[in-house]
mmCIF file of C-alpha atoms in Angstrom:
data_model
loop_
_atom_site.group_PDB
_atom_site.id
_atom_site.type_symbol
_atom_site.label_atom_id
_atom_site.label_comp_id
_atom_site.label_asym_id
_atom_site.label_seq_id
_atom_site.Cartn_x
_atom_site.Cartn_y
_atom_site.Cartn_z
ATOM 1 C CA UNK A 1 117.112 129.634 87.713
ATOM 2 C CA UNK A 2 119.155 126.467 87.567
ATOM 3 C CA UNK A 3 117.992 124.135 84.818
ATOM 4 C CA UNK A 4 119.164 121.034 86.714
ATOM 5 C CA UNK A 5 116.509 121.827 89.313
ATOM 6 C CA UNK A 6 113.815 122.223 86.662
ATOM 7 C CA UNK A 7 114.491 119.272 84.368
ATOM 8 C CA UNK A 8 113.182 116.639 86.840
ATOM 9 C CA UNK A 9 109.833 118.464 86.940
ATOM 10 C CA UNK A 10 109.577 118.447 83.149
ATOM 11 C CA UNK A 11 110.454 114.743 83.014
ATOM 12 C CA UNK A 12 108.032 113.732 85.754
ATOM 13 C CA UNK A 13 105.168 115.792 84.306
ATOM 14 C CA UNK A 14 105.734 114.129 80.973
ATOM 15 C CA UNK A 15 105.900 110.631 82.480
ATOM 16 C CA UNK A 16 102.998 110.902 84.944
ATOM 17 C CA UNK A 17 100.577 112.668 82.587
ATOM 18 C CA UNK A 18 101.424 110.383 79.675
ATOM 19 C CA UNK A 19 100.789 107.334 81.888
ATOM 20 C CA UNK A 20 97.634 108.801 83.389
ATOM 21 C CA UNK A 21 96.138 109.875 80.091
ATOM 22 C CA UNK A 22 97.494 107.041 78.001
ATOM 23 C CA UNK A 23 98.674 109.488 75.339
ATOM 24 C CA UNK A 24 101.810 111.562 74.728
ATOM 25 C CA UNK A 25 102.063 115.175 75.866
ATOM 26 C CA UNK A 26 104.212 118.065 74.663
ATOM 27 C CA UNK A 27 105.536 121.320 76.066
ATOM 28 C CA UNK A 28 103.693 124.080 74.281
ATOM 29 C CA UNK A 29 105.278 127.054 75.964
ATOM 30 C CA UNK A 30 107.997 127.838 78.463
ATOM 31 C CA UNK A 31 108.586 131.278 79.973
ATOM 32 C CA UNK A 32 110.152 133.083 82.916
ATOM 33 C CA UNK A 33 107.803 135.136 85.038
ATOM 34 C CA UNK A 34 108.412 137.645 87.768
ATOM 35 C CA UNK A 35 104.792 138.713 87.951
ATOM 36 C CA UNK A 36 102.398 137.134 90.433
ATOM 37 C CA UNK A 37 100.973 133.856 89.254
ATOM 38 C CA UNK A 38 97.427 133.921 87.886
ATOM 39 C CA UNK A 39 95.580 130.679 88.351
ATOM 40 C CA UNK A 40 94.221 129.116 85.135
ATOM 41 C CA UNK A 41 91.957 126.429 86.538
ATOM 42 C CA UNK A 42 92.204 124.023 89.461
ATOM 43 C CA UNK A 43 95.609 124.394 91.068
ATOM 44 C CA UNK A 44 97.639 122.639 93.753
ATOM 45 C CA UNK A 45 100.653 124.107 95.504
ATOM 46 C CA UNK A 46 103.596 122.306 97.082
ATOM 47 C CA UNK A 47 106.102 124.012 99.392
ATOM 48 C CA UNK A 48 109.746 122.862 99.548
ATOM 49 C CA UNK A 49 112.019 123.565 102.505
ATOM 50 C CA UNK A 50 115.698 122.847 103.007
ATOM 51 C CA UNK A 51 118.645 123.002 100.648
ATOM 52 C CA UNK A 52 116.126 123.817 97.932
ATOM 53 C CA UNK A 53 113.324 126.174 98.920
ATOM 54 C CA UNK A 54 110.346 127.520 97.073
ATOM 55 C CA UNK A 55 107.023 126.478 95.697
ATOM 56 C CA UNK A 56 105.564 124.637 92.764
ATOM 57 C CA UNK A 57 102.064 125.174 91.442
ATOM 58 C CA UNK A 58 100.412 122.499 89.328
ATOM 59 C CA UNK A 59 97.477 124.024 87.497
ATOM 60 C CA UNK A 60 95.054 122.343 85.081
ATOM 61 C CA UNK A 61 92.387 124.203 83.120
ATOM 62 C CA UNK A 62 88.832 123.046 83.746
ATOM 63 C CA UNK A 63 88.605 120.847 80.654
ATOM 64 C CA UNK A 64 91.891 119.145 81.428
ATOM 65 C CA UNK A 65 90.933 118.727 85.096
ATOM 66 C CA UNK A 66 87.682 116.987 84.179
ATOM 67 C CA UNK A 67 89.359 114.706 81.659
ATOM 68 C CA UNK A 68 92.201 113.843 84.011
ATOM 69 C CA UNK A 69 89.815 113.117 86.876
ATOM 70 C CA UNK A 70 87.665 110.925 84.618
ATOM 71 C CA UNK A 71 90.665 109.015 83.330
ATOM 72 C CA UNK A 72 92.098 108.457 86.769
ATOM 73 C CA UNK A 73 88.791 107.637 88.465
ATOM 74 C CA UNK A 74 87.727 105.272 85.691
ATOM 75 C CA UNK A 75 84.291 106.910 85.549
ATOM 76 C CA UNK A 76 82.897 109.995 83.825
ATOM 77 C CA UNK A 77 83.432 112.984 86.124
ATOM 78 C CA UNK A 78 81.394 116.145 85.608
ATOM 79 C CA UNK A 79 81.787 119.754 86.766
ATOM 80 C CA UNK A 80 79.370 119.044 89.618
ATOM 81 C CA UNK A 81 81.821 116.532 91.147
ATOM 82 C CA UNK A 82 83.980 119.401 92.385
ATOM 83 C CA UNK A 83 85.544 117.497 95.267
ATOM 84 C CA UNK A 84 86.549 114.604 93.060
ATOM 85 C CA UNK A 85 88.095 116.920 90.456
ATOM 86 C CA UNK A 86 90.056 118.792 93.142
ATOM 87 C CA UNK A 87 91.212 115.502 94.666
ATOM 88 C CA UNK A 88 92.373 114.321 91.243
ATOM 89 C CA UNK A 89 94.402 117.491 90.667
ATOM 90 C CA UNK A 90 95.927 117.263 94.156
ATOM 91 C CA UNK A 91 96.869 113.621 93.637
ATOM 92 C CA UNK A 92 98.380 114.314 90.217
ATOM 93 C CA UNK A 93 100.388 117.195 91.694
ATOM 94 C CA UNK A 94 101.520 114.874 94.458
ATOM 95 C CA UNK A 95 102.665 112.258 91.959
ATOM 96 C CA UNK A 96 104.391 114.640 89.546
ATOM 97 C CA UNK A 97 106.139 116.693 92.188
ATOM 98 C CA UNK A 98 106.949 113.620 94.294
ATOM 99 C CA UNK A 99 108.662 111.928 91.353
ATOM 100 C CA UNK A 100 110.717 115.058 90.609
ATOM 101 C CA UNK A 101 111.675 115.387 94.269
ATOM 102 C CA UNK A 102 112.803 111.760 94.244
ATOM 103 C CA UNK A 103 115.176 112.502 91.375
ATOM 104 C CA UNK A 104 116.548 115.640 93.053
ATOM 105 C CA UNK A 105 117.092 113.847 96.358
ATOM 106 C CA UNK A 106 118.869 110.992 94.626
ATOM 107 C CA UNK A 107 121.115 113.635 92.978
ATOM 108 C CA UNK A 108 122.169 114.782 96.441
ATOM 109 C CA UNK A 109 119.841 117.721 97.131
ATOM 110 C CA UNK A 110 118.303 117.435 100.578
ATOM 111 C CA UNK A 111 115.011 119.082 101.414
ATOM 112 C CA UNK A 112 111.544 118.376 102.762
ATOM 113 C CA UNK A 113 108.182 118.787 101.180
ATOM 114 C CA UNK A 114 104.724 119.433 102.584
ATOM 115 C CA UNK A 115 101.672 117.628 101.177
ATOM 116 C CA UNK A 116 100.017 119.540 98.303
ATOM 117 C CA UNK A 117 97.298 122.037 99.145
ATOM 118 C CA UNK A 118 94.709 123.638 96.912
ATOM 119 C CA UNK A 119 95.863 126.981 95.542
ATOM 120 C CA UNK A 120 92.575 128.830 95.695
ATOM 121 C CA UNK A 121 93.463 132.491 95.280
ATOM 122 C CA UNK A 122 93.149 133.893 91.778
ATOM 123 C CA UNK A 123 96.583 135.420 92.065
ATOM 124 C CA UNK A 124 99.611 134.149 93.934
ATOM 125 C CA UNK A 125 102.458 136.047 95.538
ATOM 126 C CA UNK A 126 104.815 137.952 93.284
ATOM 127 C CA UNK A 127 108.092 136.186 92.581
ATOM 128 C CA UNK A 128 111.239 137.846 93.911
ATOM 129 C CA UNK A 129 114.556 138.186 92.130
ATOM 130 C CA UNK A 130 115.726 135.038 93.935
ATOM 131 C CA UNK A 131 112.692 133.004 93.084
ATOM 132 C CA UNK A 132 111.620 134.049 89.618
ATOM 133 C CA UNK A 133 109.290 131.415 88.312
ATOM 134 C CA UNK A 134 109.518 129.207 85.290
ATOM 135 C CA UNK A 135 106.092 128.623 83.797
ATOM 136 C CA UNK A 136 105.635 125.577 81.630
ATOM 137 C CA UNK A 137 102.527 124.887 79.598
ATOM 138 C CA UNK A 138 101.982 121.232 78.711
ATOM 139 C CA UNK A 139 99.629 120.379 75.913
ATOM 140 C CA UNK A 140 97.710 117.165 76.554
ATOM 141 C CA UNK A 141 94.947 115.414 74.670
ATOM 142 C CA UNK A 142 92.616 116.688 77.413
ATOM 143 C CA UNK A 143 93.649 120.344 77.509
ATOM 144 C CA UNK A 144 96.426 122.462 78.947
ATOM 145 C CA UNK A 145 98.284 121.823 82.180
ATOM 146 C CA UNK A 146 100.587 124.438 83.694
ATOM 147 C CA UNK A 147 103.506 124.077 86.058
ATOM 148 C CA UNK A 148 104.858 127.156 87.807
ATOM 149 C CA UNK A 149 108.191 126.457 89.465
ATOM 150 C CA UNK A 150 109.855 129.024 91.744
ATOM 151 C CA UNK A 151 112.829 127.462 93.516
ATOM 152 C CA UNK A 152 115.909 128.819 95.213
ATOM 153 C CA UNK A 153 119.032 126.813 95.892
ATOM 154 C CA UNK A 154 120.850 127.671 99.112
ATOM 155 C CA UNK A 155 124.440 127.848 97.898
ATOM 156 C CA UNK A 156 125.894 128.399 101.387
ATOM 157 C CA UNK A 157 124.336 125.195 102.684
ATOM 158 C CA UNK A 158 125.431 123.351 99.578
ATOM 159 C CA UNK A 159 129.025 124.532 100.013
ATOM 160 C CA UNK A 160 128.968 123.456 103.674
ATOM 161 C CA UNK A 161 127.488 120.128 102.649
ATOM 162 C CA UNK A 162 130.249 119.622 100.082
ATOM 163 C CA UNK A 163 132.913 120.625 102.608
ATOM 164 C CA UNK A 164 131.587 118.159 105.180
ATOM 165 C CA UNK A 165 131.258 115.425 102.581
ATOM 166 C CA UNK A 166 134.802 116.077 101.332
ATOM 167 C CA UNK B 1 91.724 97.605 83.830
ATOM 168 C CA UNK B 2 93.861 94.532 83.236
ATOM 169 C CA UNK B 3 92.541 91.154 84.413
ATOM 170 C CA UNK B 4 94.549 89.479 87.164
ATOM 171 C CA UNK B 5 94.315 85.991 88.615
ATOM 172 C CA UNK B 6 92.888 86.460 92.124
ATOM 173 C CA UNK B 7 95.304 86.253 95.045
ATOM 174 C CA UNK B 8 93.610 84.512 98.011
ATOM 175 C CA UNK B 9 94.723 83.620 101.513
ATOM 176 C CA UNK B 10 96.190 80.125 101.409
ATOM 177 C CA UNK B 11 94.896 79.211 104.895
ATOM 178 C CA UNK B 12 91.192 79.593 104.080
ATOM 179 C CA UNK B 13 90.920 80.584 100.412
ATOM 180 C CA UNK B 14 89.310 83.902 101.389
ATOM 181 C CA UNK B 15 90.182 87.222 99.719
ATOM 182 C CA UNK B 16 93.280 89.036 101.006
ATOM 183 C CA UNK B 17 92.092 91.811 103.364
ATOM 184 C CA UNK B 18 93.559 95.280 102.812
ATOM 185 C CA UNK B 19 93.820 98.461 104.860
ATOM 186 C CA UNK B 20 94.513 101.464 102.609
ATOM 187 C CA UNK B 21 96.164 104.506 104.181
ATOM 188 C CA UNK B 22 96.509 107.732 102.205
ATOM 189 C CA UNK B 23 95.519 111.329 102.912
ATOM 190 C CA UNK B 24 94.109 111.581 99.390
ATOM 191 C CA UNK B 25 90.603 110.137 99.057
ATOM 192 C CA UNK B 26 91.235 109.896 95.351
ATOM 193 C CA UNK B 27 94.394 107.815 95.844
ATOM 194 C CA UNK B 28 92.579 105.519 98.280
ATOM 195 C CA UNK B 29 89.749 104.912 95.818
ATOM 196 C CA UNK B 30 92.236 104.282 93.039
ATOM 197 C CA UNK B 31 94.171 101.725 95.114
ATOM 198 C CA UNK B 32 90.918 100.118 96.270
ATOM 199 C CA UNK B 33 89.806 99.688 92.673
ATOM 200 C CA UNK B 34 93.166 98.143 91.860
ATOM 201 C CA UNK B 35 93.268 95.607 94.709
ATOM 202 C CA UNK B 36 89.700 94.560 93.965
ATOM 203 C CA UNK B 37 90.882 93.533 90.494
ATOM 204 C CA UNK B 38 93.400 91.292 92.311
ATOM 205 C CA UNK B 39 90.496 89.587 94.095
ATOM 206 C CA UNK B 40 91.206 91.458 97.340
ATOM 207 C CA UNK B 41 88.813 92.970 99.861
ATOM 208 C CA UNK B 42 89.289 96.489 101.241
ATOM 209 C CA UNK B 43 88.312 96.215 104.910
ATOM 210 C CA UNK B 44 89.281 99.729 105.939
ATOM 211 C CA UNK B 45 90.713 103.087 104.963
ATOM 212 C CA UNK B 46 92.586 105.748 106.901
ATOM 213 C CA UNK B 47 93.738 109.264 106.038
ATOM 214 C CA UNK B 48 96.713 109.609 108.394
ATOM 215 C CA UNK B 49 99.194 107.599 110.424
ATOM 216 C CA UNK B 50 97.343 107.880 113.731
ATOM 217 C CA UNK B 51 94.110 106.490 112.262
ATOM 218 C CA UNK B 52 96.131 103.809 110.469
ATOM 219 C CA UNK B 53 97.397 102.439 113.788
ATOM 220 C CA UNK B 54 93.925 102.301 115.352
ATOM 221 C CA UNK B 55 92.409 100.806 112.219
ATOM 222 C CA UNK B 56 95.126 98.158 112.121
ATOM 223 C CA UNK B 57 94.382 97.196 115.732
ATOM 224 C CA UNK B 58 90.668 96.997 114.966
ATOM 225 C CA UNK B 59 90.811 95.162 111.640
ATOM 226 C CA UNK B 60 94.115 93.197 111.610
ATOM 227 C CA UNK B 61 94.266 93.240 107.798
ATOM 228 C CA UNK B 62 96.521 90.939 105.787
ATOM 229 C CA UNK B 63 98.210 93.852 104.016
ATOM 230 C CA UNK B 64 98.485 97.597 104.664
ATOM 231 C CA UNK B 65 99.109 99.909 101.715
ATOM 232 C CA UNK B 66 100.606 103.006 103.349
ATOM 233 C CA UNK B 67 101.380 106.448 101.936
ATOM 234 C CA UNK B 68 104.404 108.280 103.374
ATOM 235 C CA UNK B 69 103.651 112.005 103.346
ATOM 236 C CA UNK B 70 100.534 112.484 105.462
ATOM 237 C CA UNK B 71 99.288 114.937 108.082
ATOM 238 C CA UNK B 72 99.471 114.225 111.845
ATOM 239 C CA UNK B 73 101.746 111.213 111.575
ATOM 240 C CA UNK B 74 103.727 110.207 108.505
ATOM 241 C CA UNK B 75 103.541 106.717 107.065
ATOM 242 C CA UNK B 76 107.032 105.562 108.028
ATOM 243 C CA UNK B 77 106.436 106.372 111.702
ATOM 244 C CA UNK B 78 103.019 104.683 111.620
ATOM 245 C CA UNK B 79 104.539 101.593 109.977
ATOM 246 C CA UNK B 80 107.208 101.423 112.667
ATOM 247 C CA UNK B 81 104.620 101.604 115.460
ATOM 248 C CA UNK B 82 102.415 98.943 113.856
ATOM 249 C CA UNK B 83 105.317 96.542 113.261
ATOM 250 C CA UNK B 84 106.646 97.079 116.793
ATOM 251 C CA UNK B 85 103.359 95.750 118.214
ATOM 252 C CA UNK B 86 102.617 93.324 115.374
ATOM 253 C CA UNK B 87 105.894 91.978 113.955
ATOM 254 C CA UNK B 88 104.087 89.910 111.332
ATOM 255 C CA UNK B 89 102.303 92.967 109.863
ATOM 256 C CA UNK B 90 102.743 93.220 106.112
ATOM 257 C CA UNK B 91 103.113 96.893 105.208
ATOM 258 C CA UNK B 92 103.755 98.099 101.673
ATOM 259 C CA UNK B 93 104.702 101.761 101.366
ATOM 260 C CA UNK B 94 103.041 103.482 98.392
ATOM 261 C CA UNK B 95 104.358 106.960 97.744
ATOM 262 C CA UNK B 96 105.283 109.368 94.973
ATOM 263 C CA UNK B 97 108.375 110.334 96.974
ATOM 264 C CA UNK B 98 110.638 107.350 96.457
ATOM 265 C CA UNK B 99 114.191 108.505 96.963
ATOM 266 C CA UNK B 100 116.674 105.990 98.269
ATOM 267 C CA UNK B 101 116.944 107.501 101.756
ATOM 268 C CA UNK B 102 113.163 107.279 102.192
ATOM 269 C CA UNK B 103 112.934 103.699 100.946
ATOM 270 C CA UNK B 104 115.768 102.542 103.200
ATOM 271 C CA UNK B 105 114.179 104.277 106.207
ATOM 272 C CA UNK B 106 110.822 102.597 105.507
ATOM 273 C CA UNK B 107 112.357 99.136 105.108
ATOM 274 C CA UNK B 108 114.533 99.549 108.212
ATOM 275 C CA UNK B 109 111.463 100.401 110.248
ATOM 276 C CA UNK B 110 109.539 97.329 109.210
ATOM 277 C CA UNK B 111 107.886 97.951 105.844
ATOM 278 C CA UNK B 112 108.044 94.903 103.575
ATOM 279 C CA UNK B 113 108.158 96.692 100.225
ATOM 280 C CA UNK B 114 107.932 100.031 98.447
ATOM 281 C CA UNK B 115 105.859 100.966 95.371
ATOM 282 C CA UNK B 116 106.243 104.339 93.712
ATOM 283 C CA UNK B 117 103.263 106.361 92.502
ATOM 284 C CA UNK B 118 101.798 106.520 89.943
ATOM 285 C CA UNK B 119 101.119 102.894 90.750
ATOM 286 C CA UNK B 120 101.158 100.459 87.851
ATOM 287 C CA UNK B 121 98.659 97.651 88.590
ATOM 288 C CA UNK B 122 101.007 94.958 87.300
ATOM 289 C CA UNK B 123 103.765 96.183 89.646
ATOM 290 C CA UNK B 124 101.508 96.276 92.714
ATOM 291 C CA UNK B 125 100.133 92.837 91.837
ATOM 292 C CA UNK B 126 103.630 91.311 91.820
ATOM 293 C CA UNK B 127 104.488 93.064 95.088
ATOM 294 C CA UNK B 128 101.315 91.710 96.735
ATOM 295 C CA UNK B 129 102.174 88.159 95.666
ATOM 296 C CA UNK B 130 105.743 88.617 96.914
ATOM 297 C CA UNK B 131 104.672 90.053 100.263
ATOM 298 C CA UNK B 132 102.046 87.350 100.845
ATOM 299 C CA UNK B 133 104.560 84.614 99.953
ATOM 300 C CA UNK B 134 103.330 81.259 101.298
ATOM 301 C CA UNK B 135 100.326 82.898 102.964
ATOM 302 C CA UNK B 136 98.884 83.759 99.556
ATOM 303 C CA UNK B 137 97.839 81.634 96.643
ATOM 304 C CA UNK B 138 97.110 82.703 93.102
ATOM 305 C CA UNK B 139 93.853 81.190 91.910
ATOM 306 C CA UNK B 140 94.094 80.360 88.239
ATOM 307 C CA UNK B 141 90.775 80.457 86.452
ATOM 308 C CA UNK B 142 89.596 80.498 82.855
ATOM 309 C CA UNK B 143 90.139 83.937 81.334
ATOM 310 C CA UNK B 144 92.646 85.109 83.939
ATOM 311 C CA UNK B 145 95.282 87.053 82.062
ATOM 312 C CA UNK B 146 98.117 87.406 84.563
#
């Protein structure tokens, strides 16, 4: 997988979570996965279409979800406020992925994105050879947050784009 | 949250009236909390572009804070339709997707400004003052920090 497609997601996760939590975060683990994704907590999925295609899953364990929702809502959020916690995770996914997409678009990659949806199944679809996923685990003061990125760059379109531009 | 000097309408000294449009309830509540610290009043909320247009017609707010990526009708299209019928509408796009092409499209279709999520209160506050221009006045009071 191309690292130039991944780096914006690392940067935006770092920036958005650090701002949201008011404390620094670090990458605890980074691995390539071809197995189907197993959800860790409350997860949101974003689908990309166009020159870059694939999906990104933003997944926060329950403790992290509660802390993030509380921080962002400005009030103590408990496990019983399920809707609020889900909304918080969706909005964070929207912000993190949106910021990364902004960077990629400004670098010349053109694609569209659908609004984030809750990733409810315990296990996602298996990654193919083209879309093996990079799984990043971010350690925050509130718990662990995972980002599963499976993207494919359409080289043919990119070549055509370059040819037209040139 | 940081303390801001209230921004009022210069014509009558009343709070600036906001319509907040975002498909995320959480984002709407967050923005509402923020504009209330600016002394504003949230008069309505909408979760998509179609509702935003009808709510604008019904409420004629001073400022619309509008997300871009939404179901049914996206924010840029909704902004264009509102401004076409109400050229003086003040629409501020608030989105996590802030690439140049998107910003230019929003401004060309009538939006007054763009704020990228996650929204920093101090940034939105300055944008509100800028967008209100002579129609807004900052009320300085004891203890106001901004």
